[in-house]
Short mmCIF file of C-alpha atoms in Angstrom, two decimals:
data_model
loop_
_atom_site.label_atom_id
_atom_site.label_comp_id
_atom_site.label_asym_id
_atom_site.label_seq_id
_atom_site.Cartn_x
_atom_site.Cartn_y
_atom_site.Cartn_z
CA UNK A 1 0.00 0.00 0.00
CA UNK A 2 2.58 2.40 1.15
CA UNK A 3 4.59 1.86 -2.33
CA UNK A 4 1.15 2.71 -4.47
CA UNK A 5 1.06 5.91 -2.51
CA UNK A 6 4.57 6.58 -3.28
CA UNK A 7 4.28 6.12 -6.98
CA UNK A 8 0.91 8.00 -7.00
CA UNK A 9 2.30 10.96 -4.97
CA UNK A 10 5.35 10.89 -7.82
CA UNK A 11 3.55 10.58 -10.83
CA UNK A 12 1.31 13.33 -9.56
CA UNK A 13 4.75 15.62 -9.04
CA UNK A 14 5.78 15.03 -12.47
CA UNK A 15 2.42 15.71 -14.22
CA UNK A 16 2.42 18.64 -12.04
CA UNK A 17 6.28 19.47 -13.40
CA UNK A 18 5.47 19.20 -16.96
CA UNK A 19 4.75 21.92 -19.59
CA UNK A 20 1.00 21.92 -20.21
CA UNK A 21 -0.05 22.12 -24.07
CA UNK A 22 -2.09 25.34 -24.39
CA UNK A 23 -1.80 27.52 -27.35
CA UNK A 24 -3.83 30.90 -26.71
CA UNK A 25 -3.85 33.63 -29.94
CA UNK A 26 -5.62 35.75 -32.47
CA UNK A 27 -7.08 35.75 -35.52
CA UNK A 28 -8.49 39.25 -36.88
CA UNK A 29 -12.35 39.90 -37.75
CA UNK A 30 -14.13 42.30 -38.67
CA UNK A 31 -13.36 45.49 -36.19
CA UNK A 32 -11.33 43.35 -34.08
CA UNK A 33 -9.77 40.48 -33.34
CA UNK A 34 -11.02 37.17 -31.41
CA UNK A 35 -9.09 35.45 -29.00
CA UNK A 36 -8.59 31.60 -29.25
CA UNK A 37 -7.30 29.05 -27.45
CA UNK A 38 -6.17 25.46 -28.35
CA UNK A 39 -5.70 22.33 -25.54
CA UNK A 40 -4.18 19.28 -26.15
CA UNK A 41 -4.41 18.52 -22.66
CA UNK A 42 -6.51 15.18 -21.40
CA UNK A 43 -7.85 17.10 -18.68
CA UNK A 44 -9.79 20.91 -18.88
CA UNK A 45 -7.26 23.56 -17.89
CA UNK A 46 -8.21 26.80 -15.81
CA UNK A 47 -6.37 30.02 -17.84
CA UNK A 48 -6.36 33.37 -16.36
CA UNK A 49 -6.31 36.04 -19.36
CA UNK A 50 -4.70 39.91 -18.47
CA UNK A 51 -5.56 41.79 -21.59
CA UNK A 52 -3.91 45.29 -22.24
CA UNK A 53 -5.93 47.61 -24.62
CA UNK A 54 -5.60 50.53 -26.15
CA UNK A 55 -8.73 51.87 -28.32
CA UNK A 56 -10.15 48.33 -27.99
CA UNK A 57 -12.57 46.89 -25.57
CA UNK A 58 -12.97 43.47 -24.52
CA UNK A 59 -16.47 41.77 -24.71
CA UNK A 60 -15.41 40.02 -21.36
CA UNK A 61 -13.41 42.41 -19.54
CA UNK A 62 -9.78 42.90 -18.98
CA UNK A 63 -9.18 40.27 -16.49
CA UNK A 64 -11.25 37.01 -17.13
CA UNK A 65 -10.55 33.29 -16.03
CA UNK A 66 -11.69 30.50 -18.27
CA UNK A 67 -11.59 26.53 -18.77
CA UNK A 68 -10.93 25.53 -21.50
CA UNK A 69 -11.77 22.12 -22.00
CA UNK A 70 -9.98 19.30 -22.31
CA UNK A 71 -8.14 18.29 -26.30
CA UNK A 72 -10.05 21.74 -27.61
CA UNK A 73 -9.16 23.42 -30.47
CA UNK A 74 -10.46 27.39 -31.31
CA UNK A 75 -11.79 27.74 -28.33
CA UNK A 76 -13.24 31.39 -28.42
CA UNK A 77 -12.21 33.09 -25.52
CA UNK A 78 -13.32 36.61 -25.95
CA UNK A 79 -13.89 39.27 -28.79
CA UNK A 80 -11.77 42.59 -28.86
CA UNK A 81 -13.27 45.51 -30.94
CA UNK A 82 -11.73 48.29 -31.93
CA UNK A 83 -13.85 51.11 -30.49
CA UNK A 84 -12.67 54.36 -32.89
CA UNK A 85 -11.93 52.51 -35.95
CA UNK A 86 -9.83 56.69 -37.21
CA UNK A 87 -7.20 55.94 -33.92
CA UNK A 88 -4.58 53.57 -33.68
CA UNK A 89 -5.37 50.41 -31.79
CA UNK A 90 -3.16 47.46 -30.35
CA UNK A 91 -3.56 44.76 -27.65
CA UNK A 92 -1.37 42.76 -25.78
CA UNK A 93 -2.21 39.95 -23.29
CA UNK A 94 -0.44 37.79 -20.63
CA UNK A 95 -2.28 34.17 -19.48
CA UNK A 96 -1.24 32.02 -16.53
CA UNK A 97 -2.85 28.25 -16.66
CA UNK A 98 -3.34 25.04 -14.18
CA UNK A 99 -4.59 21.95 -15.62
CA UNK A 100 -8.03 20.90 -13.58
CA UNK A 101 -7.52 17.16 -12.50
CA UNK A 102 -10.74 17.03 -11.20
CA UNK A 103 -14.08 19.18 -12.15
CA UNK A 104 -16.66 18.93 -9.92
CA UNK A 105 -20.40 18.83 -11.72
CA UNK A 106 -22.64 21.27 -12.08
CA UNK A 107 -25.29 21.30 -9.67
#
């Protein structure tokens, strides 16, 4: 028993070590871009998304946490639109992630 628990609690460490898969970018539409996100995880993972805007606004907000789930690919995580198409406009955006083991059900 004690030697399952050992290998559990160490293959637990080094999935928790590893790079996670996630791929978040853009793709321009019209007045705007969308934001997208691909996982080749097995398991959902939890990103938190701090966009920087100028001219733009986001349809989510600047700071938003999603899940995206798991082996997903373009994901839509939130439309930015340029809000005076005359003015320059650029974005920039930083994401930290965790891969969700376990998801508890919706009640």
């Amino acid at each position: 028993m004690k030697i399952r628990l050992l290998l559990l609690f160490l293959a637990l460490n080094l999935t928790a070590q590893a790079e996670i898969d996630i791929k978040i970018y853009s793709q321009e539409v019209e007045n705007g871009y969308v934001l997208l996100a691909d996982n080749a995880e097995i398991c959902p993972v939890s990103v938190v998304l701090n966009l920087k805007l100028n001219n733009m606004k986001s349809a989510k907000g600047d700071k938003v946490t999603f899940v995206i789930p798991a082996n997903e690919k373009n994901y839509q995580l939130t439309l930015l639109s340029v809000e005076n198409p005359r003015k320059s406009y650029e974005f920039s955006f930083r994401y930290q992630y965790h891969c969700l083991l376990y998801t508890s059900p919706s009640p």
